Coordinates of N, CA and C and ligand atoms in Angstrom, one line a residue:
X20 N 34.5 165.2 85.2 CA 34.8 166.2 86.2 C 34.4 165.7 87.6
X21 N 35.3 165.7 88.8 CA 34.9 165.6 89.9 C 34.0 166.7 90.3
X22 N 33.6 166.3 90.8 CA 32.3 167.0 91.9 C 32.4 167.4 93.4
X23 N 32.7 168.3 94.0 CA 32.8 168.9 95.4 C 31.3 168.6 95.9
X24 N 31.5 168.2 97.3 CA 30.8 167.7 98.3 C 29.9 169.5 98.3
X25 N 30.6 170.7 98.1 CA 29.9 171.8 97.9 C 29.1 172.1 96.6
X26 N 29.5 171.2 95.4 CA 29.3 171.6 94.4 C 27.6 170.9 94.1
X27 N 28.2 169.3 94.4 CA 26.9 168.6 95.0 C 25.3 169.4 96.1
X28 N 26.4 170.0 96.7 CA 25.5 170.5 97.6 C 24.2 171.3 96.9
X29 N 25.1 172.5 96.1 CA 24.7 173.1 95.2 C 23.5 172.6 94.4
X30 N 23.5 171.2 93.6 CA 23.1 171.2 92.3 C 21.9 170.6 93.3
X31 N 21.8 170.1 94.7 CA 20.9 169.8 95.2 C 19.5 170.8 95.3
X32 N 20.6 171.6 95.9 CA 19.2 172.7 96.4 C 18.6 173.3 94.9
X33 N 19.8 173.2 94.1 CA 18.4 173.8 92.8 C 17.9 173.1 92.2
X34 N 18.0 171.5 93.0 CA 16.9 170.8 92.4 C 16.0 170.8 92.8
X35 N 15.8 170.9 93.9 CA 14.8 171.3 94.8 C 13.9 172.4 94.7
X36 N 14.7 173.3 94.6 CA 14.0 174.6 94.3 C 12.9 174.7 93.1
X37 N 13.5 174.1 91.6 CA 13.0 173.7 90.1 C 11.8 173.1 90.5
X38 N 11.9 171.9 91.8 CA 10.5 171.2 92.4 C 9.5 171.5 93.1
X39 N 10.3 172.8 93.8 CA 9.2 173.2 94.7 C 8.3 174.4 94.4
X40 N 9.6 175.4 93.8 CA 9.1 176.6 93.4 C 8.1 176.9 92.2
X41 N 6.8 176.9 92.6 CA 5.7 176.7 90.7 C 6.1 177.4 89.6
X42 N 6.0 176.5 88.7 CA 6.4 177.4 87.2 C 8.3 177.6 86.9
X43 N 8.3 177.0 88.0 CA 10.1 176.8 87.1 C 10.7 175.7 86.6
X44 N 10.2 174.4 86.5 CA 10.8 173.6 86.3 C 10.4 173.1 84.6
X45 N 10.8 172.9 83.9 CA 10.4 172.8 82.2 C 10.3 171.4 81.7
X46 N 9.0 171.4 81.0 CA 9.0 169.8 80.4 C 9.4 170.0 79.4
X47 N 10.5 168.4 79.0 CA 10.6 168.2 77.6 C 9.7 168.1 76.4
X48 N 8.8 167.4 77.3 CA 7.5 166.9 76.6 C 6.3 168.0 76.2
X49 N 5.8 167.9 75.2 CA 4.8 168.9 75.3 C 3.5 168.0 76.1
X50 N 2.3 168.8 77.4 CA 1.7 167.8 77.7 C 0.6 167.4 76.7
X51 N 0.4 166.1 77.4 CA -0.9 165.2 76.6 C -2.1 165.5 76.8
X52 N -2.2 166.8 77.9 CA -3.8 167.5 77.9 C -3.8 168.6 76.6
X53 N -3.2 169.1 76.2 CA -3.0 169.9 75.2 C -4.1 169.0 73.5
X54 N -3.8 167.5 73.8 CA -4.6 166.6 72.7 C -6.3 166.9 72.9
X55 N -6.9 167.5 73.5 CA -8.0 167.6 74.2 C -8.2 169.1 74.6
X56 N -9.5 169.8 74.0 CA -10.1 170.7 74.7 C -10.6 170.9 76.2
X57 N -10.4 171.7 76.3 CA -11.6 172.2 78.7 C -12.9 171.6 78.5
X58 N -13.1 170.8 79.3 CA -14.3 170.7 79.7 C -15.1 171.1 80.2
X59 N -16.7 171.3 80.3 CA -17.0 172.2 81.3 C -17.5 171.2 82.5
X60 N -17.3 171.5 83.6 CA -17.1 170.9 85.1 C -18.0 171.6 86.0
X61 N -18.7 170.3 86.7 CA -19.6 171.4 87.8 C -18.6 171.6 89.0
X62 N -18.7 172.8 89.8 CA -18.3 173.1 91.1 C -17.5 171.8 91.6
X63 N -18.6 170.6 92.0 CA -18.3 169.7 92.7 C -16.8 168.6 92.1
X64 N -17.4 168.8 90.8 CA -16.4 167.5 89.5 C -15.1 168.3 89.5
X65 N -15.0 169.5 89.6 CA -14.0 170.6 89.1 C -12.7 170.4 90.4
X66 N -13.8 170.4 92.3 CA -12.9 170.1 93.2 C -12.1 168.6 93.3
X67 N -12.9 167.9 92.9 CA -12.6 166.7 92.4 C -11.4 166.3 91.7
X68 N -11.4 166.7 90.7 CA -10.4 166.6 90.3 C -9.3 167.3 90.4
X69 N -9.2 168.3 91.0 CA -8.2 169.2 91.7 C -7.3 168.6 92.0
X70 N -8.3 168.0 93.7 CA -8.0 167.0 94.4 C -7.3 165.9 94.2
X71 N -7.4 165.1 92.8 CA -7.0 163.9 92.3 C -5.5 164.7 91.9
X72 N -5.5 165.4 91.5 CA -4.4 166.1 90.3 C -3.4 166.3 91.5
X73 N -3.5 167.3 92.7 CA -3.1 167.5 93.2 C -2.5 166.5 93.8
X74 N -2.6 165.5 94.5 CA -2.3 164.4 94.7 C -1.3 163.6 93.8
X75 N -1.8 163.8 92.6 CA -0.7 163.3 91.6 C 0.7 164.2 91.1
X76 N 0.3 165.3 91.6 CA 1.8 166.4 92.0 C 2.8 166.1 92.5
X77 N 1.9 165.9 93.7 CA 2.6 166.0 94.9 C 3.2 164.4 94.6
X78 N 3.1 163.5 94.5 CA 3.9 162.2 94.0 C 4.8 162.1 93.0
X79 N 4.6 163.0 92.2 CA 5.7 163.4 91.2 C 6.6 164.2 91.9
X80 N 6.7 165.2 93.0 CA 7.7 166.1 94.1 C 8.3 165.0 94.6
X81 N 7.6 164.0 95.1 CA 8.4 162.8 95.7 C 9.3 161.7 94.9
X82 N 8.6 161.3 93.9 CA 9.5 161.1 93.0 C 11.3 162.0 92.9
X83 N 10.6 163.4 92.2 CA 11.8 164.0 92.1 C 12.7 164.0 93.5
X84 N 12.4 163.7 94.8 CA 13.1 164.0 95.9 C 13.7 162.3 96.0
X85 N 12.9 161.4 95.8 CA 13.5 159.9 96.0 C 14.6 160.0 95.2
X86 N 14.4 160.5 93.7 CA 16.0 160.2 92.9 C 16.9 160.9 93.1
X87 N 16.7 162.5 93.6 CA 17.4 163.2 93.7 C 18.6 162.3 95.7
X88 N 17.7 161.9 96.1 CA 18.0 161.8 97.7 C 18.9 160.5 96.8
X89 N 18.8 159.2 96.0 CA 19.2 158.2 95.8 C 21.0 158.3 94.7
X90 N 20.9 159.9 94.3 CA 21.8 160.4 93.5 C 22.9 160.9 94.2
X91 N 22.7 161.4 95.6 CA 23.8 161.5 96.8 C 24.7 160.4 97.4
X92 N 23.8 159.0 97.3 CA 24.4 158.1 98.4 C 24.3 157.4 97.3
X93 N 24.1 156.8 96.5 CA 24.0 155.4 95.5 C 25.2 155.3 94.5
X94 N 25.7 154.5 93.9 CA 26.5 154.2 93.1 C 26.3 154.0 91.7
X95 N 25.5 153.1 91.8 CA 24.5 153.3 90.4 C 25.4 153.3 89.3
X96 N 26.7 153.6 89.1 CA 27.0 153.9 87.7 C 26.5 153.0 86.3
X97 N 26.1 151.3 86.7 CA 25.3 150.6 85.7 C 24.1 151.6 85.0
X98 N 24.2 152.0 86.0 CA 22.4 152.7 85.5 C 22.2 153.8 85.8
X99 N 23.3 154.5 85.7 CA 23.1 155.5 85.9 C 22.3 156.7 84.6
X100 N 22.6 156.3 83.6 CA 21.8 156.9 82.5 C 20.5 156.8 82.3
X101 N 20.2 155.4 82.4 CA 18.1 154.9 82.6 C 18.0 155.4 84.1
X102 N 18.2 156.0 85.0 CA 17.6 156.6 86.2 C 18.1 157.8 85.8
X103 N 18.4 158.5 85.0 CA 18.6 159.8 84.9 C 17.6 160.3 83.8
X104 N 17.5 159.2 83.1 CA 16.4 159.5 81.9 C 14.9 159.3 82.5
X105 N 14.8 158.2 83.4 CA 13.6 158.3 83.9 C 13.2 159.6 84.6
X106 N 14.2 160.3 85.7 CA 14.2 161.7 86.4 C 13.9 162.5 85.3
X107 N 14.2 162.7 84.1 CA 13.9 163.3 83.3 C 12.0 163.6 83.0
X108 N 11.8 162.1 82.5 CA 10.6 162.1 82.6 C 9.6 162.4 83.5
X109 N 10.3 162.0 84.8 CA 9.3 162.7 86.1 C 9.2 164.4 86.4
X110 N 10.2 164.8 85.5 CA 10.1 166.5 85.6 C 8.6 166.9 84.8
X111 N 8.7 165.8 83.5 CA 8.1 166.5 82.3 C 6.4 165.9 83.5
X112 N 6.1 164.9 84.1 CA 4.9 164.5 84.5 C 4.9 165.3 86.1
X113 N 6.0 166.4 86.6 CA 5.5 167.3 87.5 C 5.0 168.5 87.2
X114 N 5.5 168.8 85.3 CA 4.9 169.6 85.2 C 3.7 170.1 84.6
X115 N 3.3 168.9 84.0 CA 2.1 168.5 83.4 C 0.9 168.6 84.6
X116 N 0.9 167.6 85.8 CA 0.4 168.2 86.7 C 0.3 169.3 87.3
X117 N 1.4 170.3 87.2 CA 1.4 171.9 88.1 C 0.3 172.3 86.8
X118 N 0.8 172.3 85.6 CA 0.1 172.9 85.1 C -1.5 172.8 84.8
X119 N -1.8 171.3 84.9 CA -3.4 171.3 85.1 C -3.8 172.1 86.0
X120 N -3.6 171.9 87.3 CA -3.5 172.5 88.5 C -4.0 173.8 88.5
X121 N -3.5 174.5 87.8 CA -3.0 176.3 87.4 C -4.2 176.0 86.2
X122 N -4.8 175.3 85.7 CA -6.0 175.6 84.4 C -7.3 175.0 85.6
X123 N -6.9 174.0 86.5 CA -8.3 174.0 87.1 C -8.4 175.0 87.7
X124 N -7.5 175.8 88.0 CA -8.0 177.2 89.0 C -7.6 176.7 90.4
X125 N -6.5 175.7 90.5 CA -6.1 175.5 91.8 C -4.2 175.9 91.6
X126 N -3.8 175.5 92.6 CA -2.6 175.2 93.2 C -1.9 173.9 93.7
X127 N -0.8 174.0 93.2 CA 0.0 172.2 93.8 C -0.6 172.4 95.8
X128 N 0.5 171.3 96.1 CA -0.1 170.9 98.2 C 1.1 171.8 98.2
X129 N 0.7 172.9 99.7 CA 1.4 173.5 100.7 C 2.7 172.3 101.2
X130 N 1.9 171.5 100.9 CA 2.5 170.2 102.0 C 4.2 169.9 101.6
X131 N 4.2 170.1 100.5 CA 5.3 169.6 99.3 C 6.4 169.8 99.7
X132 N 7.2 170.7 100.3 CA 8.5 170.8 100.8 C 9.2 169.4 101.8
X133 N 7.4 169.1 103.0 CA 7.7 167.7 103.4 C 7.8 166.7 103.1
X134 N 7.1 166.8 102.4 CA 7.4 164.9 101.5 C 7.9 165.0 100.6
X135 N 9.1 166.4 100.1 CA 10.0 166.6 99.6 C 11.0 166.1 100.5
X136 N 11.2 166.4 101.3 CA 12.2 165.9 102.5 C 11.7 164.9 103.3
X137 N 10.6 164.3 103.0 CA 11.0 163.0 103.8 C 11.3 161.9 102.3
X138 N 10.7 162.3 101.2 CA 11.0 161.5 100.5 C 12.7 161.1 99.9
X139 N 13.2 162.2 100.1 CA 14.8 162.8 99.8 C 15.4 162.0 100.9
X140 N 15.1 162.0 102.2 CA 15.5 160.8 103.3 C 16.0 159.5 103.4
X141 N 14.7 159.1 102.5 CA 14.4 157.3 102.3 C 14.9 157.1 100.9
X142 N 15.3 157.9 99.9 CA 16.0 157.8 99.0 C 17.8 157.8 99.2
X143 N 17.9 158.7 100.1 CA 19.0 158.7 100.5 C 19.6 157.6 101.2
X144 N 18.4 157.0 102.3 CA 19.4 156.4 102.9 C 19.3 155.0 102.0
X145 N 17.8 154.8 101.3 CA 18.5 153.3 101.0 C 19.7 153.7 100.0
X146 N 20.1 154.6 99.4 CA 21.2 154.5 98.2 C 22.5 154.0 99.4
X147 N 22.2 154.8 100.3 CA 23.4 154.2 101.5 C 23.8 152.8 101.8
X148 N 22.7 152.2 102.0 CA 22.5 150.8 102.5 C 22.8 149.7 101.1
X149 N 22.4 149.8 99.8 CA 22.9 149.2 98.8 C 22.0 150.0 97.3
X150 N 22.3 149.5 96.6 CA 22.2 150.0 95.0 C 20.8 149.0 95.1
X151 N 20.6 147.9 95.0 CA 19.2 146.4 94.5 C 18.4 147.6 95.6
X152 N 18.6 147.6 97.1 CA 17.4 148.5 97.7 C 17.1 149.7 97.2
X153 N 17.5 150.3 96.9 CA 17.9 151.9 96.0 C 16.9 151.3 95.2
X154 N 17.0 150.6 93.9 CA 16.3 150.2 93.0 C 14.8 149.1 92.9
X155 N 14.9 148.6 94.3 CA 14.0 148.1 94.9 C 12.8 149.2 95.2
X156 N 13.7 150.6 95.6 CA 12.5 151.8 96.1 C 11.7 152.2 95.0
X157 N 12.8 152.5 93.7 CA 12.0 153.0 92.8 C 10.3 151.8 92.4
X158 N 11.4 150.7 92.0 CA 10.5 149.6 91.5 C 8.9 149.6 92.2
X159 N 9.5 149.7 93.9 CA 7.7 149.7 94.8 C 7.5 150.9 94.4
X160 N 7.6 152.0 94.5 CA 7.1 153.8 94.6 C 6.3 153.6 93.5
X161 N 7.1 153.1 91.8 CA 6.3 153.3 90.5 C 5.0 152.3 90.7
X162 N 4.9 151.1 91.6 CA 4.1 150.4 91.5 C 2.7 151.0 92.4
X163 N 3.2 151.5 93.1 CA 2.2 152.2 94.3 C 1.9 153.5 93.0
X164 N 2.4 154.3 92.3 CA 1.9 155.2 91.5 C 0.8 154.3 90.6
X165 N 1.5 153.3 89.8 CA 0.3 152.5 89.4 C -1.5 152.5 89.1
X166 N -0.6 152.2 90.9 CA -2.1 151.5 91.1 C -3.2 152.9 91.5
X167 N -2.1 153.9 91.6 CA -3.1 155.3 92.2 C -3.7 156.0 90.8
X168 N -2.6 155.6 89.5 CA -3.4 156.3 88.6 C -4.0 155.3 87.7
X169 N -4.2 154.4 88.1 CA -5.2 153.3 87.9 C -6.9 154.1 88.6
X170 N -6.9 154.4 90.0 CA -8.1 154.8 90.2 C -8.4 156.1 90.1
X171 N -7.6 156.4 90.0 CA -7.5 158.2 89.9 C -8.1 158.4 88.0
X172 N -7.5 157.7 87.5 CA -8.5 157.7 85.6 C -9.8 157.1 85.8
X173 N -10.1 156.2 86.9 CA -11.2 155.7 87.1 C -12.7 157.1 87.9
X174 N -11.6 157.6 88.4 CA -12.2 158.5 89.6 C -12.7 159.4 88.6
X175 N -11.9 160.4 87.8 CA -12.1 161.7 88.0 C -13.4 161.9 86.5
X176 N -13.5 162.5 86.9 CA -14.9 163.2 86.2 C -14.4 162.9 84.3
X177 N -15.7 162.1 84.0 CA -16.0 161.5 82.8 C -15.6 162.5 81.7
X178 N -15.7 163.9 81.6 CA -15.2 164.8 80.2 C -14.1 165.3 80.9
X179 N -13.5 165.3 82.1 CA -12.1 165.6 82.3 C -11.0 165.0 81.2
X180 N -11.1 164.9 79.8 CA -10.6 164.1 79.2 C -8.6 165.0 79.5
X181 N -8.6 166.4 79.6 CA -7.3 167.2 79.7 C -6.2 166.3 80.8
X182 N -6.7 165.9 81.9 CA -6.3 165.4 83.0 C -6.2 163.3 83.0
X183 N -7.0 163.1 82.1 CA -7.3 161.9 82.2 C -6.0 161.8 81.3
X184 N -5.5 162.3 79.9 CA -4.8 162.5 78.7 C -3.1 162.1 80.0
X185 N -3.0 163.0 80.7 CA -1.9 163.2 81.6 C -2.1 162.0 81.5
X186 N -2.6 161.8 82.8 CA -2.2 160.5 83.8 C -1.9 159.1 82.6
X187 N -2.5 158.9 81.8 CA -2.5 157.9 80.8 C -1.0 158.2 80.4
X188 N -0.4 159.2 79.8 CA 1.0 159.0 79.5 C 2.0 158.5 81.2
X189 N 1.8 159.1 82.1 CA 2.2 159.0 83.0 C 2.1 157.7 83.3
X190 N 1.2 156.9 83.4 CA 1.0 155.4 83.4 C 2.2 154.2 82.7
X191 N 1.7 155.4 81.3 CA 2.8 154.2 80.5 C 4.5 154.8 80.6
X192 N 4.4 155.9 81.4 CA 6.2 156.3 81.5 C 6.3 155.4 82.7
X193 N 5.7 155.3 84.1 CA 5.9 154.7 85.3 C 6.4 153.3 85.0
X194 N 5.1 152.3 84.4 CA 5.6 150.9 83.7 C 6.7 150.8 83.9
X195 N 7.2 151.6 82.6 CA 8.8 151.5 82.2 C 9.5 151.9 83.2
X196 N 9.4 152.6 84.1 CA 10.7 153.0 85.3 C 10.5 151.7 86.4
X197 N 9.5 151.2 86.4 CA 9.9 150.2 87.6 C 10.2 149.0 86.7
X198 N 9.7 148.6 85.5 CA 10.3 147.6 85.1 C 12.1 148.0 84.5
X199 N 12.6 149.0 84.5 CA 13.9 149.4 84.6 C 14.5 149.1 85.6
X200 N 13.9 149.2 86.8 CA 14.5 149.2 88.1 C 15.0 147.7 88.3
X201 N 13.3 146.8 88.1 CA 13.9 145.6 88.6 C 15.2 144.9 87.6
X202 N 14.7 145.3 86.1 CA 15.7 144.7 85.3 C 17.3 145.1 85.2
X203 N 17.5 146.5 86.4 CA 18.4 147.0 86.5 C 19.2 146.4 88.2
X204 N 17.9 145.2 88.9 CA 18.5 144.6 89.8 C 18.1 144.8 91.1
X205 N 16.6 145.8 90.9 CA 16.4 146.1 92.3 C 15.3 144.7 93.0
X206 N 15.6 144.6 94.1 CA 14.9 143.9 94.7 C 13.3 144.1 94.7
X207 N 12.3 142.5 94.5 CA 10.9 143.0 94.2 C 10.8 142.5 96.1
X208 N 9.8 144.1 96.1 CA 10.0 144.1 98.3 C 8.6 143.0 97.9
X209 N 8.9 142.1 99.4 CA 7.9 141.5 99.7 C 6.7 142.0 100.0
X210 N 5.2 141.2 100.4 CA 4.2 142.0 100.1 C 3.9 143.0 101.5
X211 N 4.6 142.0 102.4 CA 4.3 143.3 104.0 C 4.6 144.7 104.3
X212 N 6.5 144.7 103.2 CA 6.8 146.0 102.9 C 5.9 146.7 101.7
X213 N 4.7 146.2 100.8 CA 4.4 146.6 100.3 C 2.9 147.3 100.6
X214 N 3.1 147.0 102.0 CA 1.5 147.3 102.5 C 1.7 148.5 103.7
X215 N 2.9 148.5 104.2 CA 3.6 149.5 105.0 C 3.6 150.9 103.9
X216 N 4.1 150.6 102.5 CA 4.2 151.7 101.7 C 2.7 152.4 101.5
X217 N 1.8 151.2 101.0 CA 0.7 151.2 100.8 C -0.2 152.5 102.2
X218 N 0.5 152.3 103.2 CA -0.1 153.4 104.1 C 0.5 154.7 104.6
X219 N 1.9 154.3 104.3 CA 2.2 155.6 104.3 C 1.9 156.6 103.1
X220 N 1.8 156.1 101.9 CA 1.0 156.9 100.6 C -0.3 157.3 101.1
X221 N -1.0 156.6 101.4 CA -2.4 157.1 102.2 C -2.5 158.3 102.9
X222 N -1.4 158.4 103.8 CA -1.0 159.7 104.4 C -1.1 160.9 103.5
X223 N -0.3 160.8 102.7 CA -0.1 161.8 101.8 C -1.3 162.2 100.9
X224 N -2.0 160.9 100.2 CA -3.3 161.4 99.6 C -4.1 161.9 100.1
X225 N -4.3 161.4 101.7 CA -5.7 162.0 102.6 C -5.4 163.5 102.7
X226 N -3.9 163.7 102.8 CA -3.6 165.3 102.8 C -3.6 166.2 101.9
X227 N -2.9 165.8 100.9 CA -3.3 167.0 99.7 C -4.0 166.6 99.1
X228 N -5.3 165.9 99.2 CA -6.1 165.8 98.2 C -7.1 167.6 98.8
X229 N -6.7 167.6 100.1 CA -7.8 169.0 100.6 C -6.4 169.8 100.7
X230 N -5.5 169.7 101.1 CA -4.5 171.1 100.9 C -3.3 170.8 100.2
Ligands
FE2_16 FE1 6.2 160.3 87.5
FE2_17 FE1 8.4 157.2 87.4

């Protein structure tokens, strides 16, 4: 079935919406905090990890907005199914995070609509520019996730086992989407573009880790 430039339009904004708006978007997965009882948390360990969680939301929003932005302009048909399946998986790990979020007694970042749309931007345009960069974005984004829930299981509070459970599957789904990517042809960015990303993420953690 062809697709109208309106129809598209359409399936955009309710993807967006599924991302932005809390509690509407459904995991396949059942989550892996569910393997693990609440902890009890002091005040301080409890904001703590909010903070971490929240942060890891909000990168999953960006996620969803990178592939959704890279599904307008890109070509992709090779791969189009392993980047659809991986999108898949990043719903089931936005909601896993909303949902800790909502048991620590917080909320996803205010912030999220923006780096909903700037992430939607830089997905879009590299799909414009070629398919290897397209797949080059994914490849760096999952590696910069990496390395955040690399410290973020290091970080967060020792009986947080609910949250730590998350990010561990998340880890091992990420792997797999950037090694998809490059095996699928995206370019590995050199390390200067890798330190450029490296600060604009920074941006974003310093921000929603407090709103
Ligand atoms: Fe993810
Ligand atoms: Fe991913």
């Amino acid at each position: 079935m062809l697709l109208t430039k309106l129809d598209k339009a359409v399936i955009q904004f309710d993807r967006a919406l599924q991302t932005l708006v809390p509690k509407v978007a459904k995991a396949a997965r059942p989550s892996p905090a569910l393997q693990h009882p609440e902890a009890l948390l002091e005040p301080t360990e409890q904001r703590h990890a909010i903070g971490l969680m929240r942060i890891n939301h909000t990168g999953e929003v960006c996620a969803q907005a990178l592939y959704a932005g890279q599904a307008t302009t890109a070509k992709l048909e090779m791969v189009r199914a392993e980047m659809e399946h991986a999108a898949d998986e990043e719903v089931d790990h936005l909601v896993w995070c909303e949902e800790r979020l909502y048991e620590l007694g917080s909320r996803p970042s205010v912030l999220n609509p923006l780096f909903y749309g700037a992430s939607f931007c830089i997905g879009a345009g590299a799909g414009m520019i070629s398919d290897k960069l397209s797949l080059g974005f994914v490849a760096a984004t999952e590696d910069q996730v990496c390395l955040h829930l690399d410290k973020h299981m290091a970080a967060l509070p020792e009986q947080d086992q609910r949250s730590r459970a998350i990010l561990e599957q998340m880890h091992i789904d990420e792997a797999k989407h950037k090694q998809m990517a490059l095996d699928s042809g995206g370019y590995e960015f050199p390390q200067p573009v890798m330190r450029v990303m490296t600060l604009v993420s920074k941006v974003m953690t310093h921000s929603t880790y407090r709103i």
